[in-house]
GROMACS .gro file of C-alpha atoms in nm:
model
  319
    1MET     CA    1  -0.289   1.072   2.396
    2LYS     CA    2  -0.455   1.344   2.188
    3GLN     CA    3  -0.260   1.419   1.868
    4LEU     CA    4  -0.299   1.752   1.690
    5VAL     CA    5  -0.138   1.920   1.391
    6LEU     CA    6  -0.111   2.294   1.452
    7GLY     CA    7  -0.009   2.551   1.193
    8ILE     CA    8   0.136   2.897   1.263
    9LEU     CA    9   0.042   3.156   1.000
   10ALA     CA   10   0.101   3.529   0.967
   11HIS     CA   11   0.173   3.824   0.746
   12VAL     CA   12   0.548   3.868   0.710
   13ASP     CA   13   0.719   4.032   1.012
   14ALA     CA   14   0.427   3.971   1.249
   15GLY     CA   15   0.650   3.744   1.458
   16LYS     CA   16   0.535   3.400   1.345
   17THR     CA   17   0.866   3.221   1.380
   18THR     CA   18   0.933   3.401   1.709
   19LEU     CA   19   0.602   3.266   1.840
   20SER     CA   20   0.692   2.915   1.723
   21GLU     CA   21   1.022   2.938   1.910
   22ALA     CA   22   0.842   3.059   2.224
   23LEU     CA   23   0.589   2.774   2.213
   24LEU     CA   24   0.862   2.515   2.172
   25TYR     CA   25   1.069   2.669   2.449
   26ARG     CA   26   0.785   2.692   2.703
   27THR     CA   27   0.687   2.329   2.641
   28GLY     CA   28   1.046   2.210   2.685
   29ALA     CA   29   1.085   2.097   2.324
   30ILE     CA   30   1.395   2.317   2.284
   31ARG     CA   31   1.644   2.432   2.548
   32ASP     CA   32   1.730   2.773   2.408
   33LEU     CA   33   1.525   3.041   2.236
   34GLY     CA   34   1.636   3.097   1.878
   35ARG     CA   35   1.579   3.427   1.701
   36VAL     CA   36   1.527   3.514   1.337
   37ASP     CA   37   1.758   3.815   1.360
   38HIS     CA   38   2.027   3.600   1.521
   39LYS     CA   39   1.989   3.345   1.238
   40ASN     CA   40   1.950   3.055   1.483
   41ALA     CA   41   1.574   2.989   1.478
   42HIS     CA   42   1.501   2.622   1.542
   43LEU     CA   43   1.269   2.587   1.241
   44ASP     CA   44   1.448   2.811   0.988
   45THR     CA   45   1.719   2.558   0.910
   46HIS     CA   46   1.783   2.623   0.541
   47ALA     CA   47   2.075   2.852   0.451
   48LEU     CA   48   1.847   3.075   0.240
   49GLU     CA   49   1.607   3.123   0.531
   50ARG     CA   50   1.882   3.223   0.770
   51ALA     CA   51   2.042   3.453   0.515
   52ARG     CA   52   1.715   3.634   0.435
   53GLY     CA   53   1.564   3.618   0.783
   54ILE     CA   54   1.232   3.476   0.661
   55THR     CA   55   1.062   3.137   0.651
   56ILE     CA   56   1.060   2.990   0.298
   57PHE     CA   57   0.986   2.621   0.359
   58SER     CA   58   0.730   2.471   0.594
   59ARG     CA   59   0.901   2.300   0.887
   60GLN     CA   60   0.772   2.084   1.168
   61ALA     CA   61   0.853   2.035   1.533
   62ARG     CA   62   0.703   1.824   1.811
   63MET     CA   63   0.591   1.948   2.149
   64THR     CA   64   0.375   1.813   2.433
   65LEU     CA   65   0.098   1.993   2.622
   66GLY     CA   66  -0.002   1.770   2.911
   67ASP     CA   67  -0.190   1.483   2.745
   68THR     CA   68  -0.173   1.646   2.401
   69ALA     CA   69   0.104   1.573   2.149
   70VAL     CA   70   0.133   1.857   1.900
   71THR     CA   71   0.306   1.866   1.563
   72LEU     CA   72   0.383   2.232   1.503
   73LEU     CA   73   0.407   2.342   1.140
   74ASP     CA   74   0.573   2.679   1.084
   75THR     CA   75   0.466   2.804   0.741
   76PRO     CA   76   0.609   3.077   0.513
   77GLY     CA   77   0.471   3.423   0.582
   78HIS     CA   78   0.602   3.599   0.273
   79VAL     CA   79   0.352   3.620  -0.013
   80ASP     CA   80   0.616   3.490  -0.259
   81PHE     CA   81   0.603   3.152  -0.088
   82SER     CA   82   0.228   3.130  -0.028
   83ALA     CA   83   0.192   2.810  -0.236
   84GLU     CA   84   0.403   2.623   0.021
   85MET     CA   85   0.183   2.765   0.297
   86GLU     CA   86  -0.146   2.678   0.126
   87ARG     CA   87  -0.046   2.314   0.073
   88THR     CA   88   0.020   2.288   0.446
   89LEU     CA   89  -0.331   2.411   0.531
   90GLN     CA   90  -0.474   2.086   0.400
   91VAL     CA   91  -0.332   1.885   0.691
   92LEU     CA   92  -0.399   2.122   0.982
   93ASP     CA   93  -0.632   2.040   1.269
   94TYR     CA   94  -0.599   2.392   1.411
   95ALA     CA   95  -0.416   2.712   1.326
   96VAL     CA   96  -0.277   3.008   1.516
   97LEU     CA   97  -0.302   3.328   1.313
   98VAL     CA   98  -0.041   3.578   1.432
   99ILE     CA   99  -0.116   3.951   1.402
  100SER     CA  100   0.115   4.241   1.480
  101GLY     CA  101  -0.008   4.451   1.770
  102THR     CA  102   0.129   4.765   1.605
  103ASP     CA  103   0.045   4.701   1.237
  104GLY     CA  104  -0.282   4.515   1.283
  105ILE     CA  105  -0.453   4.321   1.004
  106GLN     CA  106  -0.258   4.347   0.678
  107SER     CA  107  -0.365   4.258   0.322
  108HIS     CA  108  -0.195   3.917   0.336
  109THR     CA  109  -0.359   3.855   0.674
  110MET     CA  110  -0.696   3.875   0.499
  111THR     CA  111  -0.573   3.631   0.234
  112LEU     CA  112  -0.472   3.389   0.508
  113TRP     CA  113  -0.808   3.432   0.679
  114ARG     CA  114  -0.995   3.348   0.359
  115LEU     CA  115  -0.777   3.040   0.304
  116LEU     CA  116  -0.837   2.921   0.660
  117GLU     CA  117  -1.208   2.963   0.594
  118ARG     CA  118  -1.183   2.776   0.262
  119TYR     CA  119  -1.012   2.479   0.426
  120HIS     CA  120  -1.236   2.495   0.736
  121VAL     CA  121  -0.943   2.522   0.978
  122PRO     CA  122  -1.042   2.615   1.337
  123THR     CA  123  -0.834   2.918   1.432
  124PHE     CA  124  -0.684   3.076   1.742
  125ILE     CA  125  -0.553   3.432   1.718
  126TYR     CA  126  -0.238   3.563   1.887
  127VAL     CA  127  -0.179   3.939   1.873
  128ASN     CA  128   0.196   3.979   1.905
  129LYS     CA  129   0.432   4.269   1.986
  130MET     CA  130   0.198   4.417   2.246
  131ASP     CA  131   0.505   4.548   2.431
  132LEU     CA  132   0.585   4.798   2.153
  133PRO     CA  133   0.472   5.164   2.145
  134GLY     CA  134   0.144   5.204   1.960
  135ALA     CA  135   0.011   4.858   2.043
  136ASP     CA  136  -0.345   4.905   2.170
  137LYS     CA  137  -0.535   4.596   2.288
  138ALA     CA  138  -0.881   4.753   2.268
  139LEU     CA  139  -0.813   4.888   1.920
  140ARG     CA  140  -0.686   4.553   1.795
  141LEU     CA  141  -0.985   4.366   1.940
  142ARG     CA  142  -1.226   4.608   1.770
  143GLU     CA  143  -1.037   4.558   1.445
  144LEU     CA  144  -1.054   4.179   1.477
  145ARG     CA  145  -1.427   4.185   1.534
  146GLY     CA  146  -1.480   4.434   1.255
  147ARG     CA  147  -1.284   4.231   0.997
  148PHE     CA  148  -1.333   3.872   1.118
  149GLY     CA  149  -1.667   3.894   1.301
  150ASP     CA  150  -1.806   3.870   1.655
  151GLY     CA  151  -1.658   3.522   1.694
  152CYS     CA  152  -1.329   3.687   1.797
  153VAL     CA  153  -1.345   3.661   2.175
  154HIS     CA  154  -1.080   3.780   2.421
  155PHE     CA  155  -0.959   3.470   2.610
  156THR     CA  156  -0.684   3.616   2.827
  157PRO     CA  157  -0.751   3.494   3.186
  158ALA     CA  158  -0.770   3.854   3.313
  159VAL     CA  159  -1.104   3.895   3.133
  160PRO     CA  160  -1.393   3.837   3.379
  161ALA     CA  161  -1.580   3.510   3.318
  162GLU     CA  162  -1.914   3.695   3.289
  163GLU     CA  163  -1.776   3.925   3.021
  164ARG     CA  164  -1.637   3.634   2.820
  165ALA     CA  165  -1.961   3.436   2.853
  166GLU     CA  166  -2.156   3.737   2.724
  167ALA     CA  167  -1.924   3.765   2.423
  168LEU     CA  168  -1.953   3.390   2.354
  169GLY     CA  169  -2.331   3.404   2.370
  170VAL     CA  170  -2.357   3.596   2.043
  171CYS     CA  171  -2.143   3.342   1.852
  172SER     CA  172  -2.404   3.068   1.809
  173GLU     CA  173  -2.752   2.969   1.923
  174PRO     CA  174  -2.635   2.679   2.145
  175LEU     CA  175  -2.391   2.911   2.323
  176MET     CA  176  -2.659   3.177   2.367
  177GLU     CA  177  -2.898   2.919   2.514
  178ALA     CA  178  -2.631   2.800   2.756
  179VAL     CA  179  -2.545   3.152   2.868
  180LEU     CA  180  -2.911   3.245   2.919
  181ALA     CA  181  -2.977   2.924   3.115
  182THR     CA  182  -2.668   2.908   3.337
  183GLY     CA  183  -2.456   3.216   3.272
  184THR     CA  184  -2.170   2.994   3.153
  185VAL     CA  185  -2.067   2.793   2.846
  186PRO     CA  186  -2.006   2.418   2.886
  187GLN     CA  187  -1.657   2.317   2.777
  188ALA     CA  188  -1.784   2.065   2.521
  189ASP     CA  189  -2.005   2.331   2.359
  190LEU     CA  190  -1.715   2.575   2.345
  191ILE     CA  191  -1.487   2.321   2.177
  192THR     CA  192  -1.760   2.243   1.923
  193ALA     CA  193  -1.805   2.612   1.845
  194ILE     CA  194  -1.430   2.657   1.793
  195THR     CA  195  -1.417   2.348   1.571
  196ARG     CA  196  -1.706   2.487   1.362
  197ARG     CA  197  -1.525   2.824   1.328
  198GLN     CA  198  -1.794   3.005   1.522
  199VAL     CA  199  -1.551   3.112   1.797
  200PHE     CA  200  -1.193   3.235   1.748
  201PRO     CA  201  -1.014   3.261   2.084
  202CYS     CA  202  -0.792   3.572   2.092
  203TYR     CA  203  -0.476   3.609   2.301
  204PHE     CA  204  -0.245   3.906   2.340
  205GLY     CA  205   0.124   3.918   2.429
  206ALA     CA  206   0.483   3.956   2.315
  207ALA     CA  207   0.640   3.632   2.196
  208LEU     CA  208   0.995   3.762   2.220
  209ARG     CA  209   0.938   3.824   2.595
  210LEU     CA  210   0.727   3.507   2.637
  211ASP     CA  211   0.429   3.722   2.738
  212GLY     CA  212   0.096   3.547   2.685
  213ILE     CA  213   0.259   3.224   2.571
  214ASP     CA  214   0.142   3.012   2.865
  215ASP     CA  215  -0.213   3.143   2.825
  216LEU     CA  216  -0.213   3.042   2.457
  217LEU     CA  217  -0.068   2.700   2.535
  218ASN     CA  218  -0.330   2.638   2.803
  219GLY     CA  219  -0.602   2.732   2.558
  220LEU     CA  220  -0.466   2.502   2.288
  221GLN     CA  221  -0.461   2.212   2.532
  222ARG     CA  222  -0.798   2.284   2.691
  223ASP     CA  223  -1.012   2.402   2.399
  224THR     CA  224  -0.923   2.155   2.122
  225ARG     CA  225  -1.010   1.799   2.034
  226MET     CA  226  -0.868   1.535   1.803
  227PRO     CA  227  -1.060   1.478   1.478
  228PRO     CA  228  -1.253   1.149   1.454
  229ASP     CA  229  -1.065   0.849   1.317
  230ALA     CA  230  -1.236   0.641   1.047
  231GLY     CA  231  -1.026   0.337   1.143
  232SER     CA  232  -0.907   0.245   0.793
  233PHE     CA  233  -0.581   0.400   0.673
  234GLY     CA  234  -0.599   0.746   0.522
  235ALA     CA  235  -0.340   1.017   0.462
  236ARG     CA  236  -0.295   1.354   0.296
  237ILE     CA  237   0.033   1.447   0.121
  238PHE     CA  238   0.134   1.812   0.154
  239LYS     CA  239   0.497   1.830   0.049
  240ILE     CA  240   0.769   1.653  -0.150
  241GLY     CA  241   1.130   1.704  -0.039
  242ALA     CA  242   1.470   1.542  -0.022
  243ASP     CA  243   1.710   1.464   0.261
  244GLU     CA  244   2.079   1.557   0.267
  245SER     CA  245   2.170   1.252   0.058
  246GLY     CA  246   1.910   1.340  -0.206
  247ALA     CA  247   1.662   1.066  -0.112
  248ARG     CA  248   1.307   1.161  -0.209
  249MET     CA  249   1.071   1.217   0.086
  250THR     CA  250   0.693   1.232   0.083
  251TYR     CA  251   0.561   1.444   0.370
  252LEU     CA  252   0.213   1.345   0.478
  253LYS     CA  253  -0.029   1.352   0.765
  254VAL     CA  254  -0.190   1.023   0.867
  255THR     CA  255  -0.555   1.125   0.904
  256ASP     CA  256  -0.704   0.785   0.983
  257GLY     CA  257  -0.589   0.442   1.096
  258VAL     CA  258  -0.219   0.357   1.107
  259LEU     CA  259   0.064   0.369   0.852
  260LYS     CA  260   0.323   0.096   0.913
  261VAL     CA  261   0.672   0.074   0.770
  262LYS     CA  262   0.689  -0.156   0.462
  263SER     CA  263   0.317  -0.100   0.398
  264ASN     CA  264   0.209  -0.056   0.037
  265LEU     CA  265   0.087   0.291  -0.056
  266VAL     CA  266  -0.168   0.256  -0.334
  267SER     CA  267  -0.297   0.546  -0.543
  268ARG     CA  268  -0.667   0.604  -0.576
  269PRO     CA  269  -0.833   0.545  -0.916
  270ASP     CA  270  -0.889   0.918  -0.983
  271VAL     CA  271  -0.522   1.024  -0.964
  272ARG     CA  272  -0.314   1.142  -1.261
  273VAL     CA  273  -0.047   0.874  -1.205
  274GLU     CA  274  -0.141   0.534  -1.063
  275PHE     CA  275   0.111   0.359  -0.843
  276GLU     CA  276   0.165   0.100  -0.572
  277GLU     CA  277   0.485   0.167  -0.378
  278LYS     CA  278   0.627   0.058  -0.046
  279ALA     CA  279   0.684   0.284   0.255
  280ASP     CA  280   1.046   0.182   0.313
  281GLN     CA  281   1.111   0.424   0.600
  282LEU     CA  282   0.904   0.652   0.825
  283ARG     CA  283   1.069   0.959   0.976
  284VAL     CA  284   0.918   1.196   1.232
  285TYR     CA  285   1.101   1.527   1.211
  286SER     CA  286   1.148   1.798   1.471
  287GLY     CA  287   1.348   2.080   1.317
  288SER     CA  288   1.641   1.929   1.129
  289LYS     CA  289   1.648   1.613   1.343
  290TYR     CA  290   1.432   1.306   1.304
  291ARG     CA  291   1.359   0.970   1.459
  292LEU     CA  292   1.265   0.650   1.278
  293VAL     CA  293   0.932   0.493   1.370
  294SER     CA  294   0.783   0.158   1.281
  295GLU     CA  295   0.430   0.294   1.258
  296ALA     CA  296   0.251   0.628   1.246
  297PRO     CA  297  -0.100   0.649   1.399
  298ALA     CA  298  -0.367   0.901   1.306
  299GLY     CA  299  -0.254   1.257   1.375
  300THR     CA  300   0.112   1.189   1.290
  301VAL     CA  301   0.302   1.402   1.039
  302CYS     CA  302   0.591   1.206   0.891
  303ALA     CA  303   0.826   1.184   0.597
  304VAL     CA  304   0.802   0.860   0.398
  305LEU     CA  305   1.095   0.729   0.197
  306GLY     CA  306   1.031   0.490  -0.089
  307PRO     CA  307   0.748   0.634  -0.302
  308THR     CA  308   0.857   0.805  -0.625
  309LYS     CA  309   0.525   0.903  -0.787
  310THR     CA  310   0.345   1.089  -0.507
  311TYR     CA  311   0.263   1.462  -0.528
  312PRO     CA  312   0.140   1.741  -0.295
  313GLY     CA  313  -0.235   1.755  -0.234
  314GLN     CA  314  -0.283   1.384  -0.299
  315GLY     CA  315  -0.503   1.177  -0.073
  316LEU     CA  316  -0.432   0.814   0.013
  317GLY     CA  317  -0.668   0.549   0.147
  318VAL     CA  318  -0.993   0.689   0.287
  319GLN     CA  319  -0.876   1.050   0.237
   0.00000   0.00000   0.00000
C-alpha cells in the first residue's frame, strides 16, 4: 500500500481545519464533522485551541484513499505559531495549500509558499469558501498564476481535457512534447511534474459544505507517488511532546526502512548531543487516540517513547 504524509497549510481563517475535517469525514476516518466554531474539531484537541478557535499544535490523523494510506498533518495557520508549522514541513511528502476564495492570497500565504519551495514540497491548492459572496473562480485562478506561476492548473473535472492539457503543456518541456505529440499528458509524466513542483493542481470548493472534497481526494490518490525507500532505516524528527502522564514523546517520520519497537536509536556523529537510546514504544496517533505498533515502515509518522535526548529537525539513520 502506498503511504503518504500530507500537510494542510493556510493563512489563518482560510478554512484549513475545516478542510481537514472534510477530508477525514469523506474518507470515513471520522463519523461526524467537527467545526472550529463549535469547538469540536477532531484535530484541535488542546483546550487552548478550542478556546481560541485556532490550531496551535500540529496534529495528525490517518485516512485511506483506495490503495493509499495517508497521514494527515494539520499545521498551525497563525503566524505566531509558524515555527511549529515549519518543523512539520520537513516530513511532508505533499502539501495542500488552502486559500480563501474571498480573501485570496494573503501575506502569510506567500510566506508558506516560499517555505514549501525551500523544502521542495509538491503542492496541491484548494481554494475554499467558494460559496460565499465575492468568491470569483476566474479571478482567483488569475491571481494564483500571477503570484505562483503558470504551473497552477485548474484540475476540477468540469474543465475540458483539451483545455487542461494545453495549460499543462506550458509547465515543462516533457509535458509540452507530450501534448504536441498526442494531445494528452501521460499519467507518469504528470506525477513527475507535480513531484518536481512544475505543476500545482488547483481545486475549488467549500469545505464546510463538502463541495470539491471528492475531487481533491481523487487527485491526491491518482496524482501522487510514494518517495523511494533507501532500504536502511532513516527517520526525521519534527516534534517533541508529552502524553497525559508526562512521558516524553519523540514524533518522527520513518523515511526509509523500518523502525521496530525496542530498536536502538543512535545519533549521527554531527549532532550536538550524542546518544544511543531504545525505542520502548511506538504509537500511531489519529487525533487524540493512538494504537501501539510493533514496527513502523517507511512513510509512517509515529510517536516514540524512550528517547530523552532527541530534538526537532534531527535526522536518524540514512536521513
